[in-house]
Each structure stands twice: as C-alpha cells, then as structure tokens.
Amino acid sequence: AFGNLLFLSGLAIIIGLRRTFSFFFQKEKLKGTSFFLGGILIVLLRWPLLGMLLETYGFITLFRNFFPVV
C-alpha cells in the first residue's frame, strides 16, 4: 500500500500535479484509473490479493500505449 502511494506522489512530483491529474482522468483512461485507484483502496481495506489484481489490470490498461515504446 505504501509503494502505491509513493508511486502516485513520485509521478506527481516528476511531471507535476496538473499533468498527473490530466493523464489519469482522460476520458479514454477512466476505466484503467478506476481499477488502479480502486485496487489501492481495496489494498488499504486489507484485501491485498484482490487489490493487487485490480491494480495490475488498471496499470496495464493505463500504460498500454507505453509498452511498445519501452
């Protein structure tokens, strides 16, 4: 759970709050954002396995366009 919060805060520090917010809340990325943030919430509510699965799906959905570049 702590790693997730550090990931989000590190992203906001690196690219800025406005760009982070606009990245996560684009219309085509709302599904991935909801799964990713929902997974973090589920982990914080002490359901780690389910939360990690939701986060993984959300992460893959959010960053799908970056995988060919990497």
CSV table of C-alpha atoms in Angstrom, one decimal:
chain,number,residue,atom,x,y,z
A,1,ALA,CA,0.0,0.0,0.0
A,2,PHE,CA,2.8,2.4,0.8
A,3,GLY,CA,4.5,1.7,-2.5
A,4,ASN,CA,1.4,2.6,-4.4
A,5,LEU,CA,1.2,6.0,-2.6
A,6,LEU,CA,4.8,6.6,-3.2
A,7,PHE,CA,4.3,5.8,-6.9
A,8,LEU,CA,1.5,8.3,-7.3
A,9,SER,CA,3.3,11.0,-5.3
A,10,GLY,CA,6.5,10.4,-7.2
A,11,LEU,CA,4.7,10.7,-10.5
A,12,ALA,CA,3.1,14.0,-9.4
A,13,ILE,CA,6.4,15.4,-8.3
A,14,ILE,CA,8.2,14.4,-11.5
A,15,ILE,CA,5.6,15.6,-14.1
A,16,GLY,CA,3.5,18.0,-11.9
A,17,LEU,CA,0.1,17.8,-10.4
A,18,ARG,CA,-1.8,19.2,-13.3
A,19,ARG,CA,-0.3,16.8,-15.9
A,20,THR,CA,-0.7,13.9,-13.5
A,21,PHE,CA,-4.4,14.7,-13.0
A,22,SER,CA,-4.9,15.2,-16.7
A,23,PHE,CA,-3.2,11.9,-17.5
A,24,PHE,CA,-5.2,9.8,-15.1
A,25,PHE,CA,-8.6,11.4,-15.8
A,26,GLN,CA,-8.6,11.4,-19.6
A,27,LYS,CA,-11.9,10.1,-21.0
A,28,GLU,CA,-10.3,7.0,-22.6
A,29,LYS,CA,-8.3,6.2,-19.4
A,30,LEU,CA,-11.1,6.4,-16.9
A,31,LYS,CA,-11.6,2.6,-16.8
A,32,GLY,CA,-7.9,2.0,-16.0
A,33,THR,CA,-7.8,4.8,-13.5
A,34,SER,CA,-10.9,3.5,-11.7
A,35,PHE,CA,-9.4,0.0,-11.5
A,36,PHE,CA,-6.0,1.2,-10.4
A,37,LEU,CA,-7.3,3.6,-7.7
A,38,GLY,CA,-9.9,1.1,-6.6
A,39,GLY,CA,-7.2,-1.5,-6.2
A,40,ILE,CA,-5.3,0.8,-4.0
A,41,LEU,CA,-8.4,1.4,-1.9
A,42,ILE,CA,-9.0,-2.4,-1.7
A,43,VAL,CA,-5.4,-2.9,-0.5
A,44,LEU,CA,-5.8,-0.3,2.1
A,45,LEU,CA,-9.0,-2.0,3.3
A,46,ARG,CA,-6.9,-5.2,3.9
A,47,TRP,CA,-7.9,-7.3,0.9
A,48,PRO,CA,-4.3,-7.4,-0.6
A,49,LEU,CA,-4.7,-10.1,-3.2
A,50,LEU,CA,-7.9,-8.7,-4.8
A,51,GLY,CA,-6.5,-5.2,-4.6
A,52,MET,CA,-3.2,-6.2,-6.3
A,53,LEU,CA,-5.1,-7.9,-9.1
A,54,LEU,CA,-7.3,-4.9,-9.7
A,55,GLU,CA,-4.2,-2.6,-9.6
A,56,THR,CA,-2.4,-4.8,-12.1
A,57,TYR,CA,-5.3,-4.7,-14.6
A,58,GLY,CA,-5.6,-0.9,-14.1
A,59,PHE,CA,-1.9,-0.4,-14.6
A,60,ILE,CA,-1.8,-2.4,-17.8
A,61,THR,CA,-4.9,-0.6,-19.1
A,62,LEU,CA,-3.5,2.8,-18.2
A,63,PHE,CA,0.0,2.3,-19.6
A,64,ARG,CA,-0.9,0.1,-22.6
A,65,ASN,CA,0.3,2.8,-25.0
A,66,PHE,CA,3.7,3.0,-23.4
A,67,PHE,CA,4.6,-0.7,-23.6
A,68,PRO,CA,5.6,-0.7,-27.3
A,69,VAL,CA,7.9,2.3,-26.7
A,70,VAL,CA,9.7,0.5,-23.8
